[in-house]
Every structure is written in structure tokens, then in C-alpha cells.
Amino acid sequence: MANQLRLSIDRSSPVPLYHQVVQGIEAAIHTGLLEPGSRLENEIDLAAQLNLSRPTMRKAMDELVRSGLLVRKRGVGTQVVSSQVRRPLELSSLYDDLTNNGSKPTTEVLTFAHIEADAATREALHLAAGAKVYHFTRLRKVGGKPLALMENWVRDDITHIDEDLLKAQGLYGILRSGGVNFRLATQRIGAMVANDYQAPLLETEPGSALVTMERTAVDDTGRNVETGHHVYRGDSYSFEMTLVQR
Amino acid sequence: MANQLRLSIDRSSPVPLYHQVVQGIEAAIHTGLLEPGSRLENEIDLAAQLNLSRPTMRKAMDELVRSGLLVRKRGVGTQVVSSQVRRPLELSSLYDDLTNNGSKPTTEVLTFAHIEADAATREALHLAAGAKVYHFTRLRKVGGKPLALMENWVRDDITHIDEDLLKAQGLYGILRSGGVNFRLATQRIGAMVANDYQAPLLETEPGSALVTMERTAVDDTGRNVETGHHVYRGDSYSFEMTLVQR
DNA sequence: AATCAGAGTATGTCCTAACAAACGGACATG
DNA sequence: CATGTCCGTTTGTTAGGACATACTCTGATT
């Protein structure tokens, strides 16, 4: 089979070598140079061809296996699984997802307040009694069509937030500009039916299906930065993801 | 801070050393020995204490970072993020999840057939025209209460399937016994409202919220083994997951 | 001819070693 | 006093080697 992968590695680039390999193989798979089901050469030969050490090559393949593009079998070899693997659910905001997608989302800020956190919020954000948070609800539209109704609570000791900022960009963009490095988030996805408050805002009927998401995000210092409760129109939004066996 | 982690490593065990470290640290975090926010000793000292090399220690920490239990920062150190991290959504069946949870699910097979695959199924499973598949719908209950209504299509060239098998165990269990090694799955989660067919089966009202999931699973040979469309009662099921920034 | 053992191959695990880069605090300088 | 620079600490990247283990295929044996 011996696919000729003519990857080029730039050793003067600040991008780590293993990551250059990841990008190269990803590109080869997406452009169809490496077809699903085809076998790659063995790690040692590939490493030798690129003048890389085996650990570096392995680290690259590890990432590709984790992301679901490759499959390894001991004693057999490494195989391309699929060309159309979705990126695993990313730690990104809806706003980022939409703009990356070429859409132009708009945001309406329905309510905005700087208030003392209630018990549930203090619990979610690990705040002391009396701490204050930003609380706001937003309506996100794409192409003039409402998509999501979002309610969030954000610590106020990170960066200043106001209505104008929220109108102009996504929450995660604001927080990142404020120096937050997100590390992980826990979220829960479920379903509910639209109530009399949600339905007119989302321009749908009470009783129609909504996808719900609750999320709490943590930054690299271990602070719970943000928690939110979002609902999406069920007829125009769903969560797509790839699960990889480990 | 210097937390004393008294892990023990068994070099005669078939369990890889790095995985023993993962298990040890996981246990320490869950038992509260390592509190959220506390800093671990640096990699080199930890490795030395256990008589391990630094790469081995790093590989263990890599896994813990990926799973969201730890956070690393160059020049600073490694920190415990949270003790209550959910396992990332696993490549497992609902049946496995429930039995691991201590519940005792029951399964009713509503329909069962061995039929020629329609166009959508051939597309999803990458089958040639005329290929046959198993097609069945099941109702899963826990504690006598209906939870999920599941419709699946499965290749017939893997292992024999019949109603009795489906009644006794989960689909993934059957397929695994038949020699299938699952590698990855793509799935989509959304919402809908119960229709007149679903509602009575799930013992709920038409118009109530349902969580929907569509999934296609791939095994280690690259075959698309199974595809399904499931609906869950929105008031008793949701998907929980942890997203990790990479 | 069927079955089993072994060789070959590829990934899995583990080691030592070194340098790079980012972070934070201490210290020196204006 | 404020600011910038340097340095120690810690993680990030890369190399090269060694042995273990699982799988496949082939050849020998029964």
C-alpha cells in the first residue's frame, strides 16, 4: 500500500514538530490523499523519512487517534478510519462556532445587571456569600432568525462587562480578552418544551421542542468563571460530536 | 504545599506503570487526599519518588489533564482542578451505563426484522445495494419506568442477532461478544416533542419534551457497524460531559 | 490436508538525556 | 517609588535506544 506522504517539516517554525505532522496528516486525509481504510507506513519508517524520532512521530499519531482520524492495532499497523470526522465538541462559545461557520450572528441583550449572587450561583461559581456577579440574558439570531436564548452568570473580578460589549462580541471572546484562559467545562444537554416566555422570543410556538444546555466553565487558575443556562430551537440546533474509544 | 502522595507502583503488574499512576492520582483526588486547587509536586520529583522516568510520569499526567482532573501551567506547576469531574461521554451503550450505575434495566423488543437496507441505512453503514440488515425497535425501562425508545439498524455480516438476545443484554454487549471492537462513534443530540406513537410507549403525554440521539458506530476495521435513532424522556435523561481545552 | 509453532512486523511501554520556553519573584536601576 | 531585567523553577519538546507484546503469515509437522 505504502502511501507516499510528502509532508514537509519546518524545523525553524515555532509550531512543535509533532503538531506539524498532525496538521500534515489531517490535511492529507481531508484532501483525499489518504483514503479511509488505507494503511499508513509504520511509525519508524515514517519518522525516518521526516528525520524525526519515533516518540515525536508517536505523539503526532496519538493525537490523530484521539481525534478519531486514525486507528492503531498492535502487530498490524495504523489505518485511516474516516475522512469526515467531526471535531470533538470544542470548548468554544456558540458565537465562535457561528462566525467560524461563516454566519453572522447578532446578539440582543434582554436584561443586564450587576447583582449579588444567589445561592445556586455561589455554589456553581464557588463564591463566598455576598460576592457579586454579572447576570444577563441574551437572544442570539442568525440571519434574522432567533436561535438561542441564553442566561449567564459571570464572576465580576475578572474583567469589566457591559451591554455594549455583549452586543458586539461573544461572551467567551470578552473573557479571553480579559485574560481568561479556559481549560475545561462541564455541561449537560437535555430537552424541554418552550414556555410562554421563551416561545415569542424564539419566534416559535409554546410547546415546541427546545434543546437545553447548562454549562460551567473553569479557567487555568481553577476559578469557575462562568455558568449559564441556554436553550436552542430544537428545529435548528443540535450537538454533534465524535466519541473515541480509549 | 508538597502533598505527600503515597502511591505504590507494582512493576510486576501487567497494568502499565503510567496507568497505575493515573489510577493512583484519580483515587487520591476522589478520596479528597488531593483537594481541588492544591498543587502537585513537580514532575521530576514525583517521578523520582516512584522510581519512574519523567516521560512515564508525564504520560500519566497527560491523561489526567485530558480527562480534566489536572491543569498544567508552564513555569508554574500542576494543579488539581476539580474532584467532581464527570467521565467524558463514553463510547458505551445506555445498557452499560445503567448497569454500571447499579440500575437494572429491562428491554422490550417491539419490532424485529431482517430486511434489505433502505437508501439512508446503506448510506450510514456504507453498504452496497441489496445488502441486508437487522432492524429493530426496543423500549428500555428502569425500575418499571420507560426511559428510552430505540430504533437501530445493524449489519448482518457480523454476528447473529435475535429477539431473545436483545431482551437479555444490550446491543453493544451482543456485538462485542460477536468480536466487534468499537473504536469511535459520531452522534448528534437534539430535542423533539413526543408524538402519538412515542408518548404512550414512554408513558408520557404527546407534546412532552424528548431528547433525541442519532449515532453511528465504527469498529477497528473501519466498518460502520451500527446506526440508530433513540429518544429519551426529557424529564429523566440528559447527556453530561466534560470538555477539555487542548 | 489440517493444524500448530515460530519468524517477522508493528505497535506498546519504558528509560536516559538534553535543551527550550514561559512564568513569577527578587533585585537592581532610573 | 515605579519599572525593567535577570534568574530559578517548572512544564514543553525532542532525541535515541531497548525490550515487551500482539497479530499475521508461513513453513513444518503430524
Coordinates of C-alpha atoms (C1' of nucleotides) in Angstrom, one line a residue:
Chain A
M1 CA 0.0 0.0 0.0
A2 CA 2.8 2.3 1.0
N3 CA 1.2 5.7 0.7
Q4 CA 3.7 8.3 -0.2
L5 CA 3.0 11.1 2.3
R6 CA 5.2 14.0 1.2
L7 CA 4.9 16.1 4.4
S8 CA 7.3 18.9 4.9
I9 CA 8.5 19.8 8.3
D10 CA 9.8 23.2 9.1
R11 CA 12.2 23.0 12.0
S12 CA 12.5 26.7 12.4
S13 CA 8.8 27.1 12.9
P14 CA 7.6 27.7 16.4
V15 CA 4.9 25.1 15.8
P16 CA 6.0 21.9 17.5
L17 CA 7.2 19.2 15.1
Y18 CA 4.6 16.7 16.3
H19 CA 1.9 19.2 15.6
Q20 CA 3.2 19.9 12.1
V21 CA 2.9 16.2 11.5
V22 CA -0.7 16.2 12.8
Q23 CA -1.6 19.0 10.5
G24 CA 0.0 17.4 7.6
I25 CA -1.7 14.1 8.0
E26 CA -5.0 15.8 8.7
A27 CA -4.7 17.7 5.5
A28 CA -3.8 14.6 3.6
I29 CA -6.9 12.8 4.9
H30 CA -9.2 15.7 4.2
T31 CA -7.9 16.2 0.7
G32 CA -8.4 12.5 0.0
L33 CA -4.7 11.8 -0.5
L34 CA -5.1 9.3 2.3
E35 CA -8.3 7.4 1.8
P36 CA -10.4 5.9 4.6
G37 CA -9.3 2.3 5.1
S38 CA -5.8 2.8 3.7
R39 CA -2.8 1.8 5.9
L40 CA 0.0 4.1 6.8
E41 CA 3.6 3.1 6.8
N42 CA 4.9 2.0 10.1
E43 CA 5.9 4.6 12.7
I44 CA 9.6 4.0 12.5
D45 CA 9.8 4.4 8.7
L46 CA 7.6 7.5 8.8
A47 CA 9.8 9.0 11.4
A48 CA 12.9 8.2 9.5
Q49 CA 11.5 9.8 6.3
L50 CA 10.9 13.1 8.1
N51 CA 14.1 12.9 10.1
L52 CA 12.0 12.7 13.3
S53 CA 12.4 10.5 16.3
R54 CA 9.9 7.8 16.9
P55 CA 8.5 9.4 20.1
T56 CA 7.7 12.5 18.1
M57 CA 6.0 10.6 15.4
R58 CA 4.1 8.6 18.0
K59 CA 2.9 11.7 19.8
A60 CA 1.5 13.0 16.5
M61 CA -0.3 9.8 15.8
D62 CA -1.6 9.7 19.4
E63 CA -3.4 12.9 18.7
L64 CA -4.8 11.7 15.5
V65 CA -6.0 8.5 17.2
R66 CA -7.6 10.5 19.9
S67 CA -9.4 12.7 17.5
G68 CA -10.7 9.7 15.7
L69 CA -8.9 10.0 12.4
L70 CA -6.6 7.0 12.8
V71 CA -6.8 3.6 14.3
R72 CA -3.8 1.6 15.6
K73 CA -3.6 -2.1 16.1
R74 CA -0.5 -3.7 17.6
G75 CA 1.3 -6.0 15.3
V76 CA -0.8 -4.8 12.4
G77 CA -0.4 -1.2 11.7
T78 CA -2.2 2.1 11.5
Q79 CA -5.2 2.8 9.4
V80 CA -7.2 5.8 8.3
V81 CA -10.7 5.5 9.7
S82 CA -12.7 8.2 8.3
S83 CA -12.3 11.4 6.3
Q84 CA -15.3 13.1 7.7
V85 CA -14.7 13.1 11.4
R86 CA -16.3 15.9 13.2
R87 CA -14.2 17.9 15.6
P88 CA -15.0 16.8 19.1
L89 CA -17.2 19.2 20.9
E90 CA -15.0 22.1 21.5
L91 CA -14.7 24.4 24.4
S92 CA -16.0 27.4 22.5
S93 CA -18.9 29.6 22.5
L94 CA -21.9 29.5 20.2
Y95 CA -20.7 32.8 18.8
D96 CA -17.3 31.4 17.8
D97 CA -18.9 28.4 16.2
L98 CA -21.2 30.5 14.2
T99 CA -18.6 33.1 13.0
N100 CA -16.2 30.2 12.1
N101 CA -19.0 28.8 10.1
G102 CA -19.3 31.9 8.0
S103 CA -22.6 33.0 9.6
K104 CA -23.0 36.5 11.1
P105 CA -24.8 36.2 14.4
T106 CA -26.4 39.2 16.1
T107 CA -27.0 39.5 19.8
E108 CA -29.7 41.3 21.7
V109 CA -29.2 41.9 25.4
L110 CA -32.5 41.4 27.0
T111 CA -31.5 42.0 30.6
F112 CA -28.3 43.1 32.3
A113 CA -27.4 43.5 35.9
H114 CA -24.5 43.6 38.4
I115 CA -26.0 41.8 41.4
E116 CA -25.3 39.8 44.5
A117 CA -25.0 36.1 43.6
D118 CA -27.8 33.9 44.8
A119 CA -27.1 30.6 46.5
A120 CA -27.2 28.5 43.3
T121 CA -24.8 30.8 41.6
R122 CA -22.4 30.9 44.5
E123 CA -22.5 27.1 44.5
A124 CA -21.8 26.9 40.8
L125 CA -19.0 29.5 40.8
H126 CA -17.6 28.7 44.2
L127 CA -18.2 32.2 45.5
A128 CA -18.4 33.5 49.1
A129 CA -21.5 34.9 50.5
G130 CA -22.1 38.5 49.4
A131 CA -20.0 38.2 46.2
K132 CA -21.4 40.0 43.2
V133 CA -21.8 38.7 39.6
Y134 CA -22.8 39.9 36.2
H135 CA -26.2 38.4 35.3
F136 CA -27.6 38.8 31.8
T137 CA -29.9 37.2 29.3
R138 CA -29.2 37.4 25.6
L139 CA -31.0 36.4 22.4
R140 CA -28.8 35.2 19.6
K141 CA -30.1 35.4 16.0
V142 CA -28.6 34.2 12.7
G143 CA -29.8 35.7 9.5
G144 CA -32.5 37.4 11.5
K145 CA -33.8 34.1 12.8
P146 CA -33.7 33.6 16.6
L147 CA -31.6 30.5 17.5
A148 CA -30.7 30.7 21.2
L149 CA -31.9 32.2 24.4
M150 CA -29.0 32.5 26.9
E151 CA -28.9 33.3 30.5
N152 CA -25.5 33.6 32.2
W153 CA -23.8 34.4 35.5
V154 CA -20.2 35.6 35.4
R155 CA -17.7 36.5 38.2
D156 CA -17.1 40.2 38.4
D157 CA -13.5 40.0 39.5
I158 CA -12.1 39.2 36.0
T159 CA -12.9 41.9 33.7
H160 CA -15.5 44.6 33.1
I161 CA -18.6 43.7 31.2
D162 CA -21.4 45.8 29.9
E163 CA -24.2 45.7 27.4
D164 CA -22.3 47.2 24.5
L165 CA -19.5 44.6 24.8
L166 CA -22.1 41.8 24.8
K167 CA -23.8 43.2 21.8
A168 CA -20.5 43.4 19.8
Q169 CA -19.0 40.0 20.6
G170 CA -19.4 36.6 22.2
L171 CA -19.0 36.2 26.0
Y172 CA -16.0 33.9 25.6
G173 CA -14.3 36.5 23.4
I174 CA -14.8 39.2 26.1
L175 CA -13.5 36.9 28.8
R176 CA -10.5 35.8 26.7
S177 CA -9.6 39.4 26.1
G178 CA -9.8 39.9 29.8
G179 CA -7.0 37.4 30.3
V180 CA -9.0 34.2 30.9
N181 CA -7.5 31.0 29.6
F182 CA -10.4 28.5 29.6
R183 CA -9.3 25.0 30.5
L184 CA -12.5 22.9 30.8
A185 CA -16.2 23.0 31.1
T186 CA -18.8 20.6 32.3
Q187 CA -22.1 20.7 30.5
R188 CA -25.4 18.9 30.4
I189 CA -27.6 18.7 27.4
G190 CA -31.3 17.9 27.6
A191 CA -34.7 18.8 26.2
M192 CA -37.7 20.8 27.3
V193 CA -40.7 22.4 25.6
A194 CA -41.0 26.1 25.1
N195 CA -42.9 28.1 27.7
D196 CA -44.8 31.3 27.2
Y197 CA -41.7 33.4 27.9
Q198 CA -39.4 31.6 25.6
A199 CA -41.6 31.0 22.6
P200 CA -42.2 34.5 21.4
L201 CA -38.6 35.5 21.9
L202 CA -37.5 32.5 19.8
E203 CA -40.4 33.1 17.4
T204 CA -41.8 29.7 17.8
E205 CA -44.9 28.2 19.5
P206 CA -45.3 27.4 23.2
G207 CA -44.9 23.6 23.3
S208 CA -42.3 23.3 20.6
A209 CA -39.1 21.4 21.4
L210 CA -36.0 23.2 22.8
V211 CA -32.5 21.8 23.3
T212 CA -31.2 22.9 26.7
M213 CA -27.6 23.3 27.8
E214 CA -26.2 24.1 31.2
R215 CA -22.5 24.8 31.3
T216 CA -19.9 25.8 33.9
A217 CA -16.5 26.9 32.6
V218 CA -13.2 26.8 34.5
D219 CA -10.0 28.7 33.7
D220 CA -6.4 27.7 34.1
T221 CA -6.2 29.0 37.6
G222 CA -9.1 26.8 38.7
R223 CA -11.7 29.5 39.0
N224 CA -15.2 28.8 37.9
V225 CA -15.5 31.8 35.6
E226 CA -19.0 31.4 34.2
T227 CA -22.1 29.4 34.4
G228 CA -25.1 29.6 32.1
H229 CA -28.4 28.1 31.1
H230 CA -29.1 28.2 27.4
V231 CA -32.0 27.0 25.3
Y232 CA -31.9 26.5 21.5
R233 CA -34.6 26.0 19.0
G234 CA -34.9 22.2 18.5
D235 CA -35.6 22.5 14.8
S236 CA -32.4 24.4 14.0
Y237 CA -29.8 23.3 16.5
S238 CA -28.2 20.1 17.7
F239 CA -25.0 19.0 19.3
E240 CA -22.7 16.9 17.1
M241 CA -19.7 15.0 18.5
T242 CA -17.3 12.2 18.0
L243 CA -16.6 9.7 20.7
V244 CA -13.3 7.8 20.7
Q245 CA -12.7 4.5 22.5
R246 CA -9.7 4.8 24.7
Chain B
M1 CA 2.3 22.7 49.7
A2 CA 4.2 19.5 49.0
N3 CA 1.4 17.0 49.1
Q4 CA 2.6 13.6 50.1
L5 CA 1.2 11.2 47.6
R6 CA 2.0 7.8 48.8
L7 CA 1.3 5.9 45.6
S8 CA 2.5 2.4 45.2
I9 CA 3.7 1.1 41.9
D10 CA 3.7 -2.6 41.2
R11 CA 6.2 -3.3 38.5
S12 CA 5.2 -6.9 38.1
S13 CA 1.7 -6.0 37.3
P14 CA 0.6 -6.2 33.7
V15 CA -1.0 -2.8 34.1
P16 CA 1.3 -0.2 32.5
L17 CA 3.1 1.9 35.0
Y18 CA 1.7 5.2 33.7
H19 CA -1.8 3.8 34.1
Q20 CA -1.1 2.8 37.7
V21 CA -0.1 6.4 38.4
V22 CA -3.3 7.6 36.7
Q23 CA -5.4 5.4 38.9
G24 CA -3.5 6.4 42.0
I25 CA -3.9 10.1 41.5
E26 CA -7.5 9.7 40.5
A27 CA -8.1 7.8 43.7
A28 CA -6.3 10.5 45.7
I29 CA -8.4 13.2 44.2
H30 CA -11.7 11.4 44.6
T31 CA -11.0 10.5 48.2
G32 CA -10.1 14.1 49.0
L33 CA -6.5 13.5 49.7
L34 CA -5.7 15.9 46.9
E35 CA -8.0 18.8 47.3
P36 CA -9.2 20.9 44.3
G37 CA -6.9 23.8 43.9
S38 CA -3.9 22.2 45.5
R39 CA -0.6 22.0 43.7
L40 CA 1.2 18.8 42.9
E41 CA 4.9 18.4 43.2
N42 CA 6.8 18.9 40.0
E43 CA 7.0 16.1 37.5
I44 CA 10.6 15.3 38.1
D45 CA 10.4 14.9 41.8
L46 CA 7.2 12.8 41.6
A47 CA 8.9 10.6 39.0
A48 CA 11.9 10.2 41.2
Q49 CA 9.8 9.3 44.3
L50 CA 8.2 6.5 42.4
N51 CA 11.4 5.5 40.6
L52 CA 9.8 6.3 37.3
S53 CA 11.2 8.2 34.4
R54 CA 9.9 11.7 33.7
P55 CA 8.2 10.7 30.3
T56 CA 6.3 8.0 32.1
M57 CA 5.1 10.4 34.8
R58 CA 4.3 12.9 32.1
K59 CA 2.2 10.4 30.2
A60 CA 0.2 9.7 33.3
M61 CA -0.4 13.4 33.9
D62 CA -1.3 13.9 30.2
E63 CA -4.2 11.5 30.7
L64 CA -5.3 13.3 33.8
V65 CA -5.1 16.6 32.1
R66 CA -7.1 15.3 29.1
S67 CA -9.8 14.0 31.4
G68 CA -10.0 17.3 33.1
L69 CA -8.7 16.4 36.6
L70 CA -5.5 18.3 36.4
V71 CA -4.3 21.6 34.9
R72 CA -0.7 22.3 34.0
K73 CA 1.0 25.7 33.5
R74 CA 4.5 26.0 32.3
G75 CA 6.8 27.7 34.8
V76 CA 4.2 27.3 37.5
G77 CA 3.2 23.8 38.1
T78 CA 0.3 21.3 38.1
Q79 CA -2.9 21.8 39.9
V80 CA -5.9 19.8 40.8
V81 CA -8.9 21.3 39.1
S82 CA -11.9 19.5 40.4
S83 CA -12.8 16.4 42.3
Q84 CA -16.2 16.0 40.7
V85 CA -15.3 15.7 37.1
R86 CA -17.7 13.6 35.1
R87 CA -16.2 11.0 32.9
P88 CA -16.3 12.3 29.4
L89 CA -19.1 10.8 27.3
E90 CA -18.0 7.3 26.8
L91 CA -18.4 5.0 23.8
S92 CA -20.8 2.8 25.7
S93 CA -24.4 1.8 25.4
L94 CA -27.2 3.0 27.6
Y95 CA -27.5 -0.5 28.9
D96 CA -23.9 -0.5 30.1
D97 CA -24.3 2.9 31.7
L98 CA -27.3 1.8 33.6
T99 CA -26.0 -1.5 34.8
N100 CA -22.7 0.2 35.9
N101 CA -24.9 2.6 37.7
G102 CA -26.5 -0.2 39.8
S103 CA -29.8 0.0 38.0
K104 CA -31.4 -3.0 36.5
P105 CA -32.8 -2.1 33.0
T106 CA -35.3 -4.2 31.2
T107 CA -35.7 -4.3 27.5
E108 CA -38.8 -4.9 25.4
V109 CA -38.4 -5.7 21.7
L110 CA -41.2 -4.0 19.9
T111 CA -40.3 -5.0 16.4
F112 CA -37.6 -7.2 14.9
A113 CA -36.8 -7.9 11.2
H114 CA -34.0 -9.0 8.9
I115 CA -34.6 -6.8 5.9
E116 CA -32.9 -5.2 2.9
A117 CA -31.3 -1.9 3.8
D118 CA -33.0 1.2 2.5
A119 CA -31.0 4.0 1.0
A120 CA -30.5 6.0 4.2
T121 CA -29.2 2.9 6.0
R122 CA -26.9 1.9 3.2
E123 CA -25.5 5.4 3.3
A124 CA -25.0 5.4 7.0
L125 CA -23.4 1.9 7.1
H126 CA -21.6 2.1 3.8
L127 CA -23.4 -0.9 2.4
A128 CA -23.9 -2.0 -1.2
A129 CA -27.3 -2.1 -2.8
G130 CA -29.2 -5.2 -1.8
A131 CA -27.3 -5.8 1.4
K132 CA -29.4 -6.9 4.4
V133 CA -29.5 -5.5 7.9
Y134 CA -31.2 -6.2 11.2
H135 CA -33.7 -3.6 12.0
F136 CA -35.4 -3.4 15.4
T137 CA -37.1 -1.1 17.9
R138 CA -36.7 -1.5 21.6
L139 CA -38.2 0.1 24.7
R140 CA -35.9 0.3 27.7
K141 CA -37.2 0.6 31.2
V142 CA -35.6 1.2 34.6
G143 CA -37.5 0.3 37.7
G144 CA -40.6 -0.3 35.6
K145 CA -40.5 3.3 34.2
P146 CA -39.9 3.7 30.5
L147 CA -36.8 5.7 29.7
A148 CA -35.8 5.3 26.1
L149 CA -37.3 4.2 22.8
M150 CA -34.6 3.0 20.4
E151 CA -34.6 2.1 16.8
N152 CA -31.5 0.5 15.3
W153 CA -30.0 -0.8 12.1
V154 CA -27.1 -3.3 12.3
R155 CA -25.0 -5.0 9.6
D156 CA -25.9 -8.7 9.4
D157 CA -22.4 -9.9 8.5
I158 CA -21.0 -9.6 12.0
T159 CA -22.9 -11.9 14.3
H160 CA -26.3 -13.4 14.6
I161 CA -28.9 -11.3 16.4
D162 CA -32.4 -12.3 17.5
E163 CA -35.1 -11.1 19.9
D164 CA -34.1 -13.2 22.8
L165 CA -30.5 -11.9 22.7
L166 CA -31.8 -8.3 22.6
K167 CA -34.1 -9.0 25.6
A168 CA -31.2 -10.3 27.7
Q169 CA -28.5 -7.8 27.1
G170 CA -27.5 -4.5 25.5
L171 CA -26.8 -4.2 21.8
Y172 CA -23.2 -3.3 22.3
G173 CA -22.7 -6.3 24.6
I174 CA -24.0 -8.6 21.8
L175 CA -21.8 -7.0 19.2
R176 CA -18.7 -7.1 21.4
S177 CA -19.3 -10.8 22.1
G178 CA -19.5 -11.2 18.3
G179 CA -16.0 -9.9 18.0
V180 CA -16.6 -6.2 17.4
N181 CA -14.1 -3.8 18.8
F182 CA -15.7 -0.4 18.8
R183 CA -13.4 2.5 18.0
L184 CA -15.4 5.5 17.6
A185 CA -18.9 6.9 17.1
T186 CA -20.4 10.1 15.8
Q187 CA -23.5 11.2 17.4
R188 CA -25.9 14.1 17.3
I189 CA -28.1 15.2 20.3
G190 CA -31.2 17.3 19.9
A191 CA -34.7 17.7 21.0
M192 CA -38.2 17.0 19.8
V193 CA -41.7 16.7 21.2
A194 CA -43.3 13.3 21.8
N195 CA -45.7 12.3 19.0
D196 CA -48.7 10.0 19.4
Y197 CA -46.7 6.9 18.7
Q198 CA -43.9 7.7 21.2
A199 CA -45.9 9.1 24.1
P200 CA -47.9 6.0 25.2
L201 CA -44.8 3.8 24.9
L202 CA -42.8 6.2 27.1
E203 CA -45.9 6.7 29.4
T204 CA -45.9 10.4 28.9
E205 CA -48.1 12.9 27.1
P206 CA -47.9 13.8 23.4
G207 CA -46.2 17.2 23.3
S208 CA -43.8 16.5 26.2
A209 CA -40.1 17.0 25.6
L210 CA -37.8 14.2 24.4
V211 CA -34.0 14.2 24.0
T212 CA -33.0 12.7 20.6
M213 CA -29.8 11.0 19.8
E214 CA -28.6 9.7 16.4
R215 CA -25.4 7.6 16.5
T216 CA -23.3 5.6 14.1
A217 CA -20.6 3.4 15.5
V218 CA -17.4 2.3 13.7
D219 CA -15.2 -0.7 14.7
D220 CA -11.5 -1.2 14.5
T221 CA -11.6 -2.5 11.0
G222 CA -13.3 0.7 9.8
R223 CA -16.7 -0.9 9.3
N224 CA -19.8 1.2 10.2
V225 CA -21.4 -1.5 12.4
E226 CA -24.5 0.1 13.7
T227 CA -26.7 3.2 13.3
G228 CA -29.6 4.2 15.5
H229 CA -32.1 6.8 16.4
H230 CA -33.0 7.0 20.0
V231 CA -35.4 9.2 22.0
Y232 CA -35.3 9.6 25.8
R233 CA -37.8 11.1 28.2
G234 CA -36.6 14.7 28.7
D235 CA -37.6 14.7 32.3
S236 CA -35.4 11.8 33.2
Y237 CA -32.4 11.8 30.9
S238 CA -29.7 14.2 29.9
F239 CA -26.2 14.0 28.5
E240 CA -23.5 15.2 30.8
M241 CA -19.9 15.7 29.6
T242 CA -16.7 17.5 30.3
L243 CA -14.9 19.5 27.6
V244 CA -11.2 20.0 27.9
Q245 CA -9.3 22.7 26.1
R246 CA -6.4 21.3 24.2
Chain C
dA1 C1' -4.6 -31.8 4.2
dA2 C1' -5.1 -29.7 8.6
dT3 C1' -3.0 -27.9 12.5
dC4 C1' 0.5 -25.9 15.2
dA5 C1' 4.8 -23.5 16.1
dG6 C1' 7.8 -19.9 15.1
dA7 C1' 9.6 -15.9 12.5
dG8 C1' 8.7 -11.3 11.1
dT9 C1' 6.5 -7.0 11.8
dA10 C1' 4.3 -3.3 14.0
dT11 C1' 2.7 -1.0 18.0
dG12 C1' 3.1 -0.6 23.3
dT13 C1' 5.9 0.6 27.2
dC14 C1' 9.8 2.5 29.5
dC15 C1' 14.3 4.5 30.0
dT16 C1' 18.1 8.4 30.0
dA17 C1' 19.3 12.8 28.3
dA18 C1' 19.1 17.5 26.9
dC19 C1' 17.5 21.9 25.6
dA20 C1' 13.6 25.5 25.0
dA21 C1' 10.1 28.5 26.7
dA22 C1' 7.1 30.5 29.9
dC23 C1' 6.1 32.2 34.5
dG24 C1' 7.0 34.6 38.9
dG25 C1' 9.6 36.7 42.1
dA26 C1' 13.8 39.1 43.5
dC27 C1' 16.8 42.5 42.6
dA28 C1' 18.8 46.5 40.5
dT29 C1' 18.2 50.8 38.3
dG30 C1' 16.1 55.1 36.9
Chain D
dC1 C1' 8.6 54.5 44.2
dA2 C1' 8.0 52.6 39.8
dT3 C1' 9.8 49.9 36.3
dG4 C1' 12.5 46.7 33.9
dT5 C1' 15.8 42.9 33.9
dC6 C1' 17.7 38.6 35.4
dC7 C1' 17.3 34.1 37.2
dG8 C1' 15.5 30.0 39.2
dT9 C1' 11.6 26.8 38.6
dT10 C1' 8.6 24.0 36.0
dT11 C1' 6.5 22.4 32.1
dG12 C1' 7.1 21.7 26.8
dT13 C1' 9.6 19.4 23.1
dT14 C1' 12.7 16.3 21.0
dA15 C1' 16.1 12.6 20.6
dG16 C1' 17.6 7.7 20.6
dG17 C1' 17.5 3.3 22.4
dA18 C1' 15.8 -1.1 24.5
dC19 C1' 12.6 -4.6 25.3
dA20 C1' 7.6 -6.4 25.5
dT21 C1' 3.5 -7.9 23.3
dA22 C1' 0.1 -8.8 19.9
dC23 C1' -1.0 -10.0 15.3
dT24 C1' -0.2 -12.3 10.7
dC25 C1' 1.7 -15.3 7.8
dT26 C1' 4.5 -19.1 6.5
dG27 C1' 6.5 -23.3 6.9
dA28 C1' 7.0 -27.6 9.2
dT29 C1' 4.9 -31.5 11.4
dT30 C1' 1.5 -34.8 12.1

